[in-house]
XYZ file of C-alpha atoms in Angstrom:
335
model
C 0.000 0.000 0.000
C 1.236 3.285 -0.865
C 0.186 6.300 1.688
C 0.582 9.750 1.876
C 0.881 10.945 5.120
C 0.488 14.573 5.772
C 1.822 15.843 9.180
C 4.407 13.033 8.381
C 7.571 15.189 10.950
C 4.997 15.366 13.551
C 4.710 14.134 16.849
C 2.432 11.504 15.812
C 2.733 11.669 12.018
C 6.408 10.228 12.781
C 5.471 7.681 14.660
C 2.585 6.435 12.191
C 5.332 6.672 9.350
C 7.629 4.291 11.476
C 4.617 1.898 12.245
C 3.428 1.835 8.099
C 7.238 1.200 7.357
C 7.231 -1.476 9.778
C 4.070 -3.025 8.100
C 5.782 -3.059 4.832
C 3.822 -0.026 3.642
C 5.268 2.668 1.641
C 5.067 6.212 3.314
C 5.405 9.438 0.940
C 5.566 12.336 3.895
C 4.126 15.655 3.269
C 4.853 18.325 5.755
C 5.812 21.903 6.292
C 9.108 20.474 7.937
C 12.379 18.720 6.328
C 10.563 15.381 6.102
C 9.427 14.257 2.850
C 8.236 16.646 0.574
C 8.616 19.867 2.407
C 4.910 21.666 1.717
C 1.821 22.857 3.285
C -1.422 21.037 2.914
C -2.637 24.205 1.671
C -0.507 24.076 -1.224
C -2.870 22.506 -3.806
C 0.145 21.989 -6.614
C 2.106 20.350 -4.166
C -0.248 18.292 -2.484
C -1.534 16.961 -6.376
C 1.551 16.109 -6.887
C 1.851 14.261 -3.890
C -1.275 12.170 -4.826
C 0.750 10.828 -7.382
C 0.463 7.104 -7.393
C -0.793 6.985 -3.695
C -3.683 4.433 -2.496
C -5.025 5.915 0.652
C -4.174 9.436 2.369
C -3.791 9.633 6.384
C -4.173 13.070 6.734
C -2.537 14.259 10.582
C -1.243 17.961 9.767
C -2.970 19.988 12.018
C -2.791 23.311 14.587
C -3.455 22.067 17.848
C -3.711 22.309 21.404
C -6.758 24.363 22.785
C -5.208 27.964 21.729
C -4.165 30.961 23.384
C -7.003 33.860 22.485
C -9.595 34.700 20.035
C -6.854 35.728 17.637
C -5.693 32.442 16.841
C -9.144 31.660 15.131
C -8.065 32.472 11.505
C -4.796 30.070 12.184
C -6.747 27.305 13.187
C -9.381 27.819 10.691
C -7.029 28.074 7.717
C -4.928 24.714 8.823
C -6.681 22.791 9.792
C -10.506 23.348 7.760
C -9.024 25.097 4.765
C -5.998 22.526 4.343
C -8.639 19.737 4.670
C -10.336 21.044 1.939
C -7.735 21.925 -0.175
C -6.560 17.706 0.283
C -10.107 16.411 -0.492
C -10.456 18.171 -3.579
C -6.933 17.260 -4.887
C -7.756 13.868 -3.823
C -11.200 13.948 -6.086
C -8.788 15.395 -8.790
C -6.264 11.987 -8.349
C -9.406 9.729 -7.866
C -7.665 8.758 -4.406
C -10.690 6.892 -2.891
C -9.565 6.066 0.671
C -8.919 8.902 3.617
C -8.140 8.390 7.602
C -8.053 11.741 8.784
C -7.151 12.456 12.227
C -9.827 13.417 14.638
C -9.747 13.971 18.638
C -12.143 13.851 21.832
C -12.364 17.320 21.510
C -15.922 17.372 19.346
C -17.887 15.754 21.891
C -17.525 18.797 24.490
C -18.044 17.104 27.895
C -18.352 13.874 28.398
C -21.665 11.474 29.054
C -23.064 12.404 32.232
C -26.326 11.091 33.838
C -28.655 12.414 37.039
C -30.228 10.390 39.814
C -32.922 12.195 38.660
C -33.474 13.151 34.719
C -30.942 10.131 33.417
C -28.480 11.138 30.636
C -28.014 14.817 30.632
C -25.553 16.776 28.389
C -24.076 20.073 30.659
C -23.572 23.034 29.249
C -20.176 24.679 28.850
C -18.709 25.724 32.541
C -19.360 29.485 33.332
C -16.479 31.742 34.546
C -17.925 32.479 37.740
C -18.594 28.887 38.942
C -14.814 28.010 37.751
C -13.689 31.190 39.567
C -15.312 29.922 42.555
C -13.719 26.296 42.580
C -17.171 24.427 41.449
C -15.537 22.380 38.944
C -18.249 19.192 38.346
C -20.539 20.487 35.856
C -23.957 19.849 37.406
C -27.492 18.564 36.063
C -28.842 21.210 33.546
C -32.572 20.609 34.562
C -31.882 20.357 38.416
C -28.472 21.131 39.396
C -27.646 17.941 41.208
C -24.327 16.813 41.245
C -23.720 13.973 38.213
C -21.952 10.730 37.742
C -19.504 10.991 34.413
C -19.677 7.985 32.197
C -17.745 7.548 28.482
C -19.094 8.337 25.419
C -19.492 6.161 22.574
C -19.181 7.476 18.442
C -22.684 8.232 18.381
C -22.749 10.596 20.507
C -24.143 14.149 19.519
C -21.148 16.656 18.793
C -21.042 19.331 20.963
C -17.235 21.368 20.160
C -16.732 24.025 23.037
C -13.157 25.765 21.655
C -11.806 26.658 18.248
C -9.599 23.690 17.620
C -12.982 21.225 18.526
C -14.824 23.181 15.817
C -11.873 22.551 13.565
C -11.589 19.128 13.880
C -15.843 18.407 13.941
C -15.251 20.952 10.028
C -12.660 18.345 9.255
C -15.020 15.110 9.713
C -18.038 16.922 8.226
C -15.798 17.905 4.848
C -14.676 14.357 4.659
C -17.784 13.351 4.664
C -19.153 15.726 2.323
C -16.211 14.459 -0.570
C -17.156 10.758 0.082
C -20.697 11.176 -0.624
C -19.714 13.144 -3.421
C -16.682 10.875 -4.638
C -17.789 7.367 -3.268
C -14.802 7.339 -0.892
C -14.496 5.992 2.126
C -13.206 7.805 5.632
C -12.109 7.026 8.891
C -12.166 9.132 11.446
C -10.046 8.355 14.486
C -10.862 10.292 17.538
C -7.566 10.274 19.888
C -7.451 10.745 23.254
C -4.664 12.351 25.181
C -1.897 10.884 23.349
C 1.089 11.111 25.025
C 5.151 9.454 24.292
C 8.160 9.864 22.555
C 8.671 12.958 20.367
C 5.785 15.132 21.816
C 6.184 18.706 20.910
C 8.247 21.231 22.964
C 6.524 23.622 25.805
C 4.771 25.689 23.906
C 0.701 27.139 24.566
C -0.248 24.726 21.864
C 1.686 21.828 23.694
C -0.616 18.557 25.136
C -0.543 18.316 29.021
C 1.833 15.421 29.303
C 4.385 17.915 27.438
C 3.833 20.972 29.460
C 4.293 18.626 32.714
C 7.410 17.094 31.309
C 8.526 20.359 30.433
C 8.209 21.935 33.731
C 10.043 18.618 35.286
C 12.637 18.961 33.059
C 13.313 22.693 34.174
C 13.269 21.314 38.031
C 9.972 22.814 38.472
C 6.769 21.355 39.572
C 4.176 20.363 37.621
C 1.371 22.838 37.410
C -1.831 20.921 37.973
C -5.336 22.899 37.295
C -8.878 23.002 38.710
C -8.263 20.654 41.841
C -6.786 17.912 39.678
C -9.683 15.529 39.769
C -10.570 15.696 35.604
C -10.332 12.686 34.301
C -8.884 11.837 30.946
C -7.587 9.333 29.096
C -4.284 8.631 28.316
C -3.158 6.985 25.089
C 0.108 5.493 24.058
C 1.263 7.019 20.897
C 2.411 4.030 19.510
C -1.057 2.486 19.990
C -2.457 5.539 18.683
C -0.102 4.741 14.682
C -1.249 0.900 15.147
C -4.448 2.354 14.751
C -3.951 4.276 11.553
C -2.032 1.331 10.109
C -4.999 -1.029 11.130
C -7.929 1.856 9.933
C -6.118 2.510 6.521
C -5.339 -1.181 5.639
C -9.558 -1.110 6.292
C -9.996 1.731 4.052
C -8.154 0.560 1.220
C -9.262 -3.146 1.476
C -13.072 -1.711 0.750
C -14.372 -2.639 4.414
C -15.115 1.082 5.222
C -18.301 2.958 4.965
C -18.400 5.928 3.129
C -17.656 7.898 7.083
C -17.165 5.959 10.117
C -15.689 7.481 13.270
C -13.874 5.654 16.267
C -12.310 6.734 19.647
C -8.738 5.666 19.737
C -8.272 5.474 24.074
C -6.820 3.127 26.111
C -9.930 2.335 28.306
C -8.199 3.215 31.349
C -8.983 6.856 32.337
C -6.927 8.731 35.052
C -7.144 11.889 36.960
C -4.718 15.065 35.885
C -3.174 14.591 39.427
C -2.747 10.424 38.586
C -0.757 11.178 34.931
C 1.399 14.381 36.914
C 1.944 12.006 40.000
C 3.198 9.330 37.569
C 4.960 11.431 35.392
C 6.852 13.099 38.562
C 7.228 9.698 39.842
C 8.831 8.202 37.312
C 11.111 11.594 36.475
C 11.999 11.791 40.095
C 11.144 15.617 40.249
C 9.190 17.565 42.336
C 5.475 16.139 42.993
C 2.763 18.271 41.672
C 1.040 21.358 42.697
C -2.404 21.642 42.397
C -3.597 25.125 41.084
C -7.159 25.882 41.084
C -6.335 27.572 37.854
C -8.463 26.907 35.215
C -8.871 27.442 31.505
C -12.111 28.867 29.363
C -13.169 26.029 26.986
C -11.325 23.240 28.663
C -14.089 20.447 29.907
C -14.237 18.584 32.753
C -14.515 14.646 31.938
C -14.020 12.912 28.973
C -13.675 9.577 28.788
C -14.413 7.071 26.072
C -15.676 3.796 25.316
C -13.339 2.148 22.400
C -15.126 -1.301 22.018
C -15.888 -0.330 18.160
C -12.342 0.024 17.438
C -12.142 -3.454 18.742
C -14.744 -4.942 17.321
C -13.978 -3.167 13.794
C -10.454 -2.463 13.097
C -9.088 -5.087 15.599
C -7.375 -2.201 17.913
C -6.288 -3.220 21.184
C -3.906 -0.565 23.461
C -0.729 -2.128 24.351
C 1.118 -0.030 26.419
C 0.431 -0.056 29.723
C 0.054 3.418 31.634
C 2.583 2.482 34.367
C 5.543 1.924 31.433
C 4.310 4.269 29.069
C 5.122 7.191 31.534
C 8.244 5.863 32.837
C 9.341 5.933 29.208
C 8.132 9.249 28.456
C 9.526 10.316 31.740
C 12.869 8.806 30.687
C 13.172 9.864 27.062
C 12.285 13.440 27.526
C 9.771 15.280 25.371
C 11.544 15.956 21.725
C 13.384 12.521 22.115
């Protein structure tokens, strides 16, 4: 199978170009960086000729991270909904019939939540002044009882609460916009907090694990917010490119529906204050500090429910939480 693999010098781009190489796949990289073809996504000359003699496209170049301020909207618009486009109409123009795209947790909002009272409920986005206050748990919307968090399955409504979630629910509704129109197929894989080897550098846009491992690095504690008790779920980013390689050997074999979606987790969810315990743990820095910061947008639990990606693909995480952060913890972030 021949792939082109945009986002191929990224974090997880690399890693899914190591695991199709493995396979006996051939990877043609596309990225803005010295690997492969040096280009942007948005480049429609460049990406046609990329399409060249390709069979399926894993598409992974992205902005992410939740953002800094309002002003990074036209950024985050123009990489990652823009550059989508510009890819699925190149990819018409090839007749390149086969697309996993990289999605994330983000577009469900919150999480699934039900009340003693009213069942499944869906909360509505935390307000400032509760946050401010330290009332974290999102509460019923019809009676304000506290809730019990549960995980949320592919079916679940969409509900994007910051600029990068609206990106990525643009990217899965234009992919499935060009198969209806092409007959192609798409899979959507929805990571979870992928964390590992190669994660970018501290930077505003950086994932959590990165910003902890950072601030160990430095000597410094890591910076914990809310009171530490969101939980999340931590993926292995080598599970995360067995999944691509498993979802786009789908694809191309013609098992794939014209757009199906699955969560790529680990089934194991852990607190903020359980991954920056381990992580300090397993450093042998400081321990953490819990904040009470907060951020706008952020939610409080999301955890998911990956038995599709079983059933379907065959995915099954590997690495274990306990060894994947003593490996992160020993190999540093841009290792």
């Amino acid at each position: 199978m021949n792939v082109l693999l945009t986002g191929s010098a990224g974090f997880i781009g690399s890693h899914i170009a190591d695991a199709l190489t493995a396979a006996g796949h051939t990877v043609r990289g596309l990225d803005q960086r010295a690997d492969g073809e040096p280009a942007d996504v948005r480049d429609a000359p460049a990406v046609a000729r990329a399409l060249h003699g390709v069979d399926a496209v894993c598409h992974q170049a992205a902005m992410v991270g939740l953002g800094v301020d309002v002003f990074d909207l036209p950024a985050y618009v123009s990489a990652n909904a823009h550059g989508t486009a510009v890819l699925l109409a190149e990819m018409a123009r090839a007749g390149v019939g086969a697309l996993v795209v990289a999605s994330s947790m983000v577009v469900y909002g919150e999480g699934a939540y039900s009340c003693a009272r009213h069942g499944a409920v869906r909360p509505g986005p935390r307000g400032e002044e509760a946050l401010r206050a330290g009332r974290f748990e999102p509460g019923c919307p019809r009676c304000g009882d506290p809730l019990e968090p549960g995980t949320v399955g592919e079916d679940t409504v969409l509900d994007p609460r910051n600029v990068y979630a609206d990106t990525k629910v643009a990217q899965e509704h234009l992919a499935t916009s060009w198969a209806r129109m092409t007959g192609g197929s798409v899979v959507a894989l929805r990571y979870h907090n992928v964390y590992g080897p190669r994660m970018p550098l501290d930077t505003p846009y950086a994932g959590v694990a990165a910003l902890f491992r950072s601030r160990l690095e430095r000597g410094e504690p890591p910076l914990v917010f809310e009171d530490g008790g969101q939980r999340r779920d931590f993926v292995h980013v080598r599970d995360v490119a067995r999944a691509n390689v498993l979802a786009l050997e789908r694809v191309v074999a013609g098992g794939a529906e014209a757009f199906r979606a699955y969560n790529i987790a680990s089934g194991e969810p852990r607190t903020i204050t359980d991954m920056a315990e381990a992580l300090a743990a397993a450093y042998g820095g400081p321990a953490p500090q819990v904040t009470g910061g907060y951020r706008i947008g952020d939610v409080r639990h999301i955890m998911a429910s990956s038995d599709r990606a079983r059933r379907e693909l065959g995915f099954a995480p590997e690495v274990p939480f306990d060894d994947g952060m003593a490996e992160f913890a020993a190999c540093g972030v841009a290792a």
